[in-house]
Amino acid sequence: MDIRLDGISHAYGETEVLRDISLDVASGQIVCLVGPSGCGKSTLLRFLGGLERPSAGRVLQLGTPPEGCLNPLTYVFQDFALLPWRSVRGNISLVLEDHGIRGAKADEIIADVLARTKLTDFAKALPKQLSGGMKQRVAIARALAVKPAVMLMDEPLSALDSQTRELLMDDLIALWERQPFTAVYVTHNLAEAVRLGHKIVVLSRRPGQIREVVEIAKPLSERGYADAELEQVQKHLWNLMRDEARAADEELLNV
Ligand SMILES: Nc1ncnc2c1ncn2[C@@H]1O[C@H](COP(=O)(O)OP(=O)(O)OP(=O)(O)O)[C@@H](O)[C@H]1O
Ligand SMILES: [Mg+2]
């Protein structure tokens, strides 16, 4: 299933937040959204997830969700949102229970997502026993369990230290290589965008408009750390972002 954003605009009262956003998210693609603070990235994800409706424009689901899909548009949050009193397994089984899936069928799905996120040995652990990076892997496993058409990821690595972020980027790439998933991935971190994005959408400051869409053809598995080609793209993104970010920063101070 592909997703198409068609002319999305939005205002909260007097505040215009997004202006005329049109964008395609193709199945199997990771689309990164970057842009200055307050430009409407999280708002756009809420429209994608159907949590809110834009003032104008539409979110279209093109085609049918994958087989066994329980929730086509599934969030992964920055703060993991795990239930502390439930084990890794229990956190995942909960979303399946919400959809009436229990017993052998649930066991099969849980075993699969734990294996894909390399958490099989930690099924019985409680969140407090896990590092931040592992907690986010649990949150990703839980999202995968509902076989989403698109994962909506709002700065999923930004609560983590830089080394953990690097490891988790490697994990996400390995996960995608084993079985491609589709994601809209919001990040402030341009290095993250060029490591993970097939397509990087640069938004202007508020009201967020698309400044440029940068596509990176290089396969994820070949995108190493300190890759000269990616550094060039990152530099280009930063040039686009710098003036917007500075102006946005100064605007926020004037509020
Ligand atoms: N429910 C709401 N009511 C009123 N204004 C809102 C609401 N949600 C967001 N806003 C405003 O809309 C603008 C965009 O917010 P949003 O959270 O989407 O930005 P963002 O790009 O995700 O920012 P950040 O990078 O800081 O996470 C901001 O000015 C914010 O204050
Ligand atoms: Mg946000």
mmCIF file of C-alpha atoms and ligand atoms in Angstrom:
data_model
loop_
_atom_site.group_PDB
_atom_site.id
_atom_site.type_symbol
_atom_site.label_atom_id
_atom_site.label_comp_id
_atom_site.label_asym_id
_atom_site.label_seq_id
_atom_site.Cartn_x
_atom_site.Cartn_y
_atom_site.Cartn_z
ATOM 1 C CA MET A 1 0.000 0.000 0.000
ATOM 2 C CA ASP A 2 1.272 3.447 -0.923
ATOM 3 C CA ILE A 3 0.301 6.679 0.769
ATOM 4 C CA ARG A 4 -0.300 9.954 -0.964
ATOM 5 C CA LEU A 5 -0.538 13.326 0.720
ATOM 6 C CA ASP A 6 -2.538 15.556 -1.531
ATOM 7 C CA GLY A 7 -2.415 19.311 -0.928
ATOM 8 C CA ILE A 8 -2.349 19.211 2.879
ATOM 9 C CA SER A 9 -2.676 22.617 4.533
ATOM 10 C CA HIS A 10 -3.445 23.333 8.138
ATOM 11 C CA ALA A 11 -3.937 26.159 10.607
ATOM 12 C CA TYR A 12 -4.497 26.073 14.348
ATOM 13 C CA GLY A 13 -6.655 29.165 14.778
ATOM 14 C CA GLU A 14 -4.626 32.074 13.420
ATOM 15 C CA THR A 15 -1.443 30.031 13.204
ATOM 16 C CA GLU A 16 -0.808 28.609 9.759
ATOM 17 C CA VAL A 17 1.228 25.455 10.314
ATOM 18 C CA LEU A 18 1.433 23.605 6.984
ATOM 19 C CA ARG A 19 0.947 24.823 3.430
ATOM 20 C CA ASP A 20 0.091 22.685 0.429
ATOM 21 C CA ILE A 21 2.074 19.527 1.165
ATOM 22 C CA SER A 22 1.853 16.890 -1.564
ATOM 23 C CA LEU A 23 3.996 13.811 -1.235
ATOM 24 C CA ASP A 24 4.032 10.125 -2.161
ATOM 25 C CA VAL A 25 5.264 7.421 0.194
ATOM 26 C CA ALA A 26 5.851 4.271 -1.815
ATOM 27 C CA SER A 27 5.668 0.834 -0.260
ATOM 28 C CA GLY A 28 9.075 -0.309 0.989
ATOM 29 C CA GLN A 29 10.449 3.214 1.194
ATOM 30 C CA ILE A 30 11.775 5.152 4.178
ATOM 31 C CA VAL A 31 10.797 8.786 3.740
ATOM 32 C CA CYS A 32 12.544 11.181 6.107
ATOM 33 C CA LEU A 33 10.989 14.504 7.057
ATOM 34 C CA VAL A 34 13.404 17.193 8.173
ATOM 35 C CA GLY A 35 12.759 20.842 8.953
ATOM 36 C CA PRO A 36 13.138 23.416 11.686
ATOM 37 C CA SER A 37 11.442 23.123 15.032
ATOM 38 C CA GLY A 38 7.760 24.020 14.881
ATOM 39 C CA CYS A 39 7.432 23.633 11.098
ATOM 40 C CA GLY A 40 4.684 21.037 11.415
ATOM 41 C CA LYS A 41 6.445 17.664 11.137
ATOM 42 C CA SER A 42 4.645 16.033 14.068
ATOM 43 C CA THR A 43 1.385 17.601 12.919
ATOM 44 C CA LEU A 44 1.857 16.030 9.493
ATOM 45 C CA LEU A 45 2.433 12.614 11.118
ATOM 46 C CA ARG A 46 -0.800 13.010 13.090
ATOM 47 C CA PHE A 47 -2.663 13.633 9.830
ATOM 48 C CA LEU A 48 -0.988 10.572 8.326
ATOM 49 C CA GLY A 49 -2.056 8.479 11.302
ATOM 50 C CA GLY A 50 -5.601 9.828 11.136
ATOM 51 C CA LEU A 51 -5.390 11.267 14.667
ATOM 52 C CA GLU A 52 -6.366 14.699 13.358
ATOM 53 C CA ARG A 53 -7.721 16.086 10.130
ATOM 54 C CA PRO A 54 -6.065 18.853 8.136
ATOM 55 C CA SER A 55 -7.895 22.092 7.305
ATOM 56 C CA ALA A 56 -7.451 21.231 3.623
ATOM 57 C CA GLY A 57 -6.154 18.358 1.519
ATOM 58 C CA ARG A 58 -6.318 14.613 1.842
ATOM 59 C CA VAL A 59 -4.350 11.583 2.956
ATOM 60 C CA LEU A 60 -4.962 8.795 0.463
ATOM 61 C CA GLN A 61 -4.252 5.116 1.000
ATOM 62 C CA LEU A 62 -3.508 3.625 -2.414
ATOM 63 C CA GLY A 63 -3.848 -0.131 -2.754
ATOM 64 C CA THR A 64 -4.482 -2.635 -0.030
ATOM 65 C CA PRO A 65 -2.613 -3.069 3.276
ATOM 66 C CA PRO A 66 -0.260 -6.068 3.627
ATOM 67 C CA GLU A 67 -1.751 -9.451 4.453
ATOM 68 C CA GLY A 68 -2.446 -9.789 8.159
ATOM 69 C CA CYS A 69 -2.280 -6.026 8.724
ATOM 70 C CA LEU A 70 -4.040 -5.057 11.956
ATOM 71 C CA ASN A 71 -3.276 -1.346 11.899
ATOM 72 C CA PRO A 72 -2.176 0.210 8.607
ATOM 73 C CA LEU A 73 -0.610 3.357 10.120
ATOM 74 C CA THR A 74 1.296 2.646 13.305
ATOM 75 C CA TYR A 75 3.302 5.011 15.482
ATOM 76 C CA VAL A 76 6.752 4.630 16.998
ATOM 77 C CA PHE A 77 7.365 7.334 19.595
ATOM 78 C CA GLN A 78 10.506 9.036 20.820
ATOM 79 C CA ASP A 79 9.825 8.026 24.429
ATOM 80 C CA PHE A 80 9.099 4.349 23.536
ATOM 81 C CA ALA A 81 5.729 4.377 25.387
ATOM 82 C CA LEU A 82 6.241 0.919 26.933
ATOM 83 C CA LEU A 83 4.178 -0.282 29.890
ATOM 84 C CA PRO A 84 6.726 -0.624 32.724
ATOM 85 C CA TRP A 85 4.927 -3.476 34.481
ATOM 86 C CA ARG A 86 4.727 -5.657 31.392
ATOM 87 C CA SER A 87 7.608 -7.701 30.034
ATOM 88 C CA VAL A 88 8.960 -7.248 26.516
ATOM 89 C CA ARG A 89 6.692 -10.053 25.420
ATOM 90 C CA GLY A 90 3.771 -8.602 27.405
ATOM 91 C CA ASN A 91 4.137 -5.216 25.756
ATOM 92 C CA ILE A 92 3.912 -6.832 22.347
ATOM 93 C CA SER A 93 1.113 -9.259 23.219
ATOM 94 C CA LEU A 94 -0.980 -6.343 24.473
ATOM 95 C CA VAL A 95 -1.372 -4.771 21.028
ATOM 96 C CA LEU A 96 -2.282 -8.174 19.626
ATOM 97 C CA GLU A 97 -4.875 -8.710 22.390
ATOM 98 C CA ASP A 98 -6.348 -5.341 21.410
ATOM 99 C CA HIS A 99 -7.063 -6.927 18.038
ATOM 100 C CA GLY A 100 -8.371 -10.166 19.522
ATOM 101 C CA ILE A 101 -5.251 -12.194 18.724
ATOM 102 C CA ARG A 102 -4.176 -14.650 21.439
ATOM 103 C CA GLY A 103 -2.710 -18.109 21.830
ATOM 104 C CA ALA A 104 -0.680 -19.826 19.142
ATOM 105 C CA LYS A 105 -1.271 -17.120 16.553
ATOM 106 C CA ALA A 106 0.008 -14.442 18.965
ATOM 107 C CA ASP A 107 2.998 -16.641 19.904
ATOM 108 C CA GLU A 108 3.931 -16.978 16.257
ATOM 109 C CA ILE A 109 3.787 -13.234 15.576
ATOM 110 C CA ILE A 110 5.689 -12.394 18.776
ATOM 111 C CA ALA A 111 8.431 -14.922 18.015
ATOM 112 C CA ASP A 112 8.796 -13.463 14.520
ATOM 113 C CA VAL A 113 9.091 -9.807 15.573
ATOM 114 C CA LEU A 114 11.420 -10.645 18.485
ATOM 115 C CA ALA A 115 13.683 -12.529 16.093
ATOM 116 C CA ARG A 116 13.625 -9.691 13.558
ATOM 117 C CA THR A 117 14.626 -7.146 16.221
ATOM 118 C CA LYS A 118 17.105 -9.578 17.864
ATOM 119 C CA LEU A 119 15.226 -9.559 21.154
ATOM 120 C CA THR A 120 14.378 -13.255 21.452
ATOM 121 C CA ASP A 121 16.544 -13.690 24.556
ATOM 122 C CA PHE A 122 14.926 -10.710 26.276
ATOM 123 C CA ALA A 123 11.281 -11.722 25.979
ATOM 124 C CA LYS A 124 10.822 -11.966 29.742
ATOM 125 C CA ALA A 125 12.727 -8.802 30.672
ATOM 126 C CA LEU A 126 10.964 -5.742 32.051
ATOM 127 C CA PRO A 127 11.554 -2.368 30.367
ATOM 128 C CA LYS A 128 13.522 -1.083 33.387
ATOM 129 C CA GLN A 129 16.072 -3.852 32.833
ATOM 130 C CA LEU A 130 16.758 -2.681 29.280
ATOM 131 C CA SER A 131 18.939 0.079 27.839
ATOM 132 C CA GLY A 132 17.295 2.935 25.925
ATOM 133 C CA GLY A 133 18.300 1.416 22.600
ATOM 134 C CA MET A 134 16.753 -1.918 23.498
ATOM 135 C CA LYS A 135 13.562 -0.250 24.699
ATOM 136 C CA GLN A 136 13.241 1.402 21.320
ATOM 137 C CA ARG A 137 13.809 -1.984 19.650
ATOM 138 C CA VAL A 138 10.912 -3.316 21.722
ATOM 139 C CA ALA A 139 8.756 -0.403 20.568
ATOM 140 C CA ILE A 140 9.714 -1.182 16.968
ATOM 141 C CA ALA A 141 8.973 -4.886 17.479
ATOM 142 C CA ARG A 142 5.573 -3.940 18.908
ATOM 143 C CA ALA A 143 4.875 -1.736 15.876
ATOM 144 C CA LEU A 144 5.920 -4.536 13.487
ATOM 145 C CA ALA A 145 3.608 -6.987 15.265
ATOM 146 C CA VAL A 146 0.534 -5.300 13.780
ATOM 147 C CA LYS A 147 2.046 -5.604 10.280
ATOM 148 C CA PRO A 148 1.633 -1.934 9.483
ATOM 149 C CA ALA A 149 1.544 -0.635 5.936
ATOM 150 C CA VAL A 150 3.490 2.399 7.143
ATOM 151 C CA MET A 151 5.335 3.056 10.393
ATOM 152 C CA LEU A 152 5.110 6.654 11.544
ATOM 153 C CA MET A 153 8.296 7.405 13.425
ATOM 154 C CA ASP A 154 8.564 10.734 15.260
ATOM 155 C CA GLU A 155 12.216 11.273 16.158
ATOM 156 C CA PRO A 156 12.579 7.666 17.315
ATOM 157 C CA LEU A 157 16.270 7.959 18.168
ATOM 158 C CA SER A 158 16.454 11.414 19.649
ATOM 159 C CA ALA A 159 16.111 10.285 23.276
ATOM 160 C CA LEU A 160 19.222 8.127 22.856
ATOM 161 C CA ASP A 161 22.912 8.944 23.187
ATOM 162 C CA SER A 162 24.912 9.199 19.976
ATOM 163 C CA GLN A 163 26.559 5.765 20.200
ATOM 164 C CA THR A 164 23.238 4.045 20.812
ATOM 165 C CA ARG A 165 21.795 6.006 17.910
ATOM 166 C CA GLU A 166 24.507 4.667 15.609
ATOM 167 C CA LEU A 167 23.823 1.098 16.745
ATOM 168 C CA LEU A 168 20.105 1.477 16.295
ATOM 169 C CA MET A 169 20.558 2.920 12.805
ATOM 170 C CA ASP A 170 22.559 -0.204 11.935
ATOM 171 C CA ASP A 171 19.749 -2.310 13.436
ATOM 172 C CA LEU A 172 17.094 -0.461 11.446
ATOM 173 C CA ILE A 173 19.073 -0.937 8.236
ATOM 174 C CA ALA A 174 19.524 -4.667 8.960
ATOM 175 C CA LEU A 175 15.814 -4.959 9.733
ATOM 176 C CA TRP A 176 14.890 -3.225 6.484
ATOM 177 C CA GLU A 177 17.347 -5.372 4.505
ATOM 178 C CA ARG A 178 15.835 -8.585 5.868
ATOM 179 C CA GLN A 179 12.304 -7.451 5.133
ATOM 180 C CA PRO A 180 11.670 -3.951 3.757
ATOM 181 C CA PHE A 181 9.225 -1.878 5.749
ATOM 182 C CA THR A 182 7.661 1.452 4.880
ATOM 183 C CA ALA A 183 8.181 4.422 7.149
ATOM 184 C CA VAL A 184 7.744 8.131 7.439
ATOM 185 C CA TYR A 185 10.576 9.100 9.695
ATOM 186 C CA VAL A 186 10.836 12.534 11.311
ATOM 187 C CA THR A 187 14.271 13.572 12.460
ATOM 188 C CA HIS A 188 16.281 16.674 13.346
ATOM 189 C CA ASN A 189 19.446 14.768 12.650
ATOM 190 C CA LEU A 190 20.610 15.103 9.044
ATOM 191 C CA ALA A 191 23.182 12.323 9.445
ATOM 192 C CA GLU A 192 20.308 10.013 10.377
ATOM 193 C CA ALA A 193 18.275 11.183 7.372
ATOM 194 C CA VAL A 194 21.067 10.394 4.900
ATOM 195 C CA ARG A 195 21.762 6.979 6.482
ATOM 196 C CA LEU A 196 18.142 5.852 6.497
ATOM 197 C CA GLY A 197 16.178 7.836 3.928
ATOM 198 C CA HIS A 198 15.380 6.693 0.426
ATOM 199 C CA LYS A 199 13.725 10.064 0.107
ATOM 200 C CA ILE A 200 14.380 13.118 2.269
ATOM 201 C CA VAL A 201 11.763 15.836 2.377
ATOM 202 C CA VAL A 202 13.032 19.219 3.513
ATOM 203 C CA LEU A 203 10.367 21.472 4.973
ATOM 204 C CA SER A 204 10.641 25.233 5.346
ATOM 205 C CA ARG A 205 10.003 26.999 8.624
ATOM 206 C CA ARG A 206 6.386 27.437 9.663
ATOM 207 C CA PRO A 207 4.151 27.328 7.744
ATOM 208 C CA GLY A 208 5.922 24.188 6.609
ATOM 209 C CA GLN A 209 6.161 23.919 2.833
ATOM 210 C CA ILE A 210 8.249 21.461 0.850
ATOM 211 C CA ARG A 211 11.560 23.144 0.000
ATOM 212 C CA GLU A 212 13.080 20.146 -1.740
ATOM 213 C CA VAL A 213 12.798 16.385 -2.023
ATOM 214 C CA VAL A 214 16.181 14.661 -2.183
ATOM 215 C CA GLU A 215 16.308 11.043 -3.307
ATOM 216 C CA ILE A 216 19.268 8.821 -2.460
ATOM 217 C CA ALA A 217 19.685 5.838 -4.758
ATOM 218 C CA LYS A 218 22.531 4.174 -2.836
ATOM 219 C CA PRO A 219 21.232 1.012 -1.103
ATOM 220 C CA LEU A 220 20.953 1.287 2.689
ATOM 221 C CA SER A 221 23.351 -1.619 3.157
ATOM 222 C CA GLU A 222 26.085 0.295 1.312
ATOM 223 C CA ARG A 223 25.714 3.486 3.311
ATOM 224 C CA GLY A 224 28.654 3.364 5.668
ATOM 225 C CA TYR A 225 29.636 5.624 8.473
ATOM 226 C CA ALA A 226 31.606 8.652 7.139
ATOM 227 C CA ASP A 227 30.597 8.025 3.516
ATOM 228 C CA ALA A 228 31.813 10.876 1.254
ATOM 229 C CA GLU A 229 28.773 10.785 -1.046
ATOM 230 C CA LEU A 230 26.367 10.935 1.894
ATOM 231 C CA GLU A 231 28.364 13.737 3.466
ATOM 232 C CA GLN A 232 27.834 15.757 0.282
ATOM 233 C CA VAL A 233 24.086 15.196 0.468
ATOM 234 C CA GLN A 234 24.137 16.075 4.149
ATOM 235 C CA LYS A 235 25.975 19.314 3.370
ATOM 236 C CA HIS A 236 23.374 20.160 0.731
ATOM 237 C CA LEU A 237 20.570 19.491 3.222
ATOM 238 C CA TRP A 238 22.244 21.644 5.822
ATOM 239 C CA ASN A 239 22.593 24.514 3.331
ATOM 240 C CA LEU A 240 18.862 24.295 2.687
ATOM 241 C CA MET A 241 18.060 24.076 6.375
ATOM 242 C CA ARG A 242 20.457 26.624 7.835
ATOM 243 C CA ASP A 243 18.673 29.833 6.924
ATOM 244 C CA GLU A 244 15.279 28.323 7.693
ATOM 245 C CA ALA A 245 16.487 27.066 11.041
ATOM 246 C CA ARG A 246 18.028 30.397 11.976
ATOM 247 C CA ALA A 247 14.932 32.353 10.987
ATOM 248 C CA ALA A 248 12.690 29.870 12.829
ATOM 249 C CA ASP A 249 14.879 30.136 15.900
ATOM 250 C CA GLU A 250 14.681 33.908 15.920
ATOM 251 C CA GLU A 251 10.922 33.840 15.315
ATOM 252 C CA LEU A 252 10.380 31.587 18.311
ATOM 253 C CA LEU A 253 12.367 33.988 20.488
ATOM 254 C CA ASN A 254 10.123 36.832 19.368
ATOM 255 C CA VAL A 255 6.917 35.110 20.417
HETATM 256 N N1 LIG B 1 -2.951 21.097 19.063
HETATM 257 C C1 LIG B 1 -2.357 22.257 18.740
HETATM 258 N N2 LIG B 1 -2.968 23.436 18.933
HETATM 259 C C2 LIG B 1 -2.391 24.597 18.589
HETATM 260 N N3 LIG B 1 -1.163 24.687 18.033
HETATM 261 C C3 LIG B 1 -0.504 23.554 17.811
HETATM 262 C C4 LIG B 1 -1.039 22.266 18.160
HETATM 263 N N4 LIG B 1 -0.160 21.308 17.812
HETATM 264 C C5 LIG B 1 0.901 21.967 17.294
HETATM 265 N N5 LIG B 1 0.689 23.294 17.292
HETATM 266 C C6 LIG B 1 1.611 24.308 16.745
HETATM 267 O O1 LIG B 1 1.850 23.961 15.398
HETATM 268 C C7 LIG B 1 3.195 24.192 15.032
HETATM 269 C C8 LIG B 1 3.804 22.911 14.497
HETATM 270 O O2 LIG B 1 3.962 21.981 15.551
HETATM 271 P P1 LIG B 1 4.633 20.566 15.348
HETATM 272 O O3 LIG B 1 4.685 19.944 16.683
HETATM 273 O O4 LIG B 1 3.933 19.831 14.267
HETATM 274 O O5 LIG B 1 6.079 20.976 14.843
HETATM 275 P P2 LIG B 1 7.373 20.049 14.655
HETATM 276 O O6 LIG B 1 7.907 20.360 13.305
HETATM 277 O O7 LIG B 1 7.054 18.644 14.981
HETATM 278 O O8 LIG B 1 8.351 20.670 15.755
HETATM 279 P P3 LIG B 1 9.555 19.955 16.570
HETATM 280 O O9 LIG B 1 10.679 19.852 15.583
HETATM 281 O O10 LIG B 1 9.880 20.939 17.641
HETATM 282 O O11 LIG B 1 9.073 18.639 17.071
HETATM 283 C C9 LIG B 1 3.893 24.725 16.280
HETATM 284 O O12 LIG B 1 3.915 26.129 16.195
HETATM 285 C C10 LIG B 1 2.984 24.282 17.406
HETATM 286 O O13 LIG B 1 3.058 25.177 18.483
HETATM 287 MG MG MG B 2 7.719 17.318 16.441
#
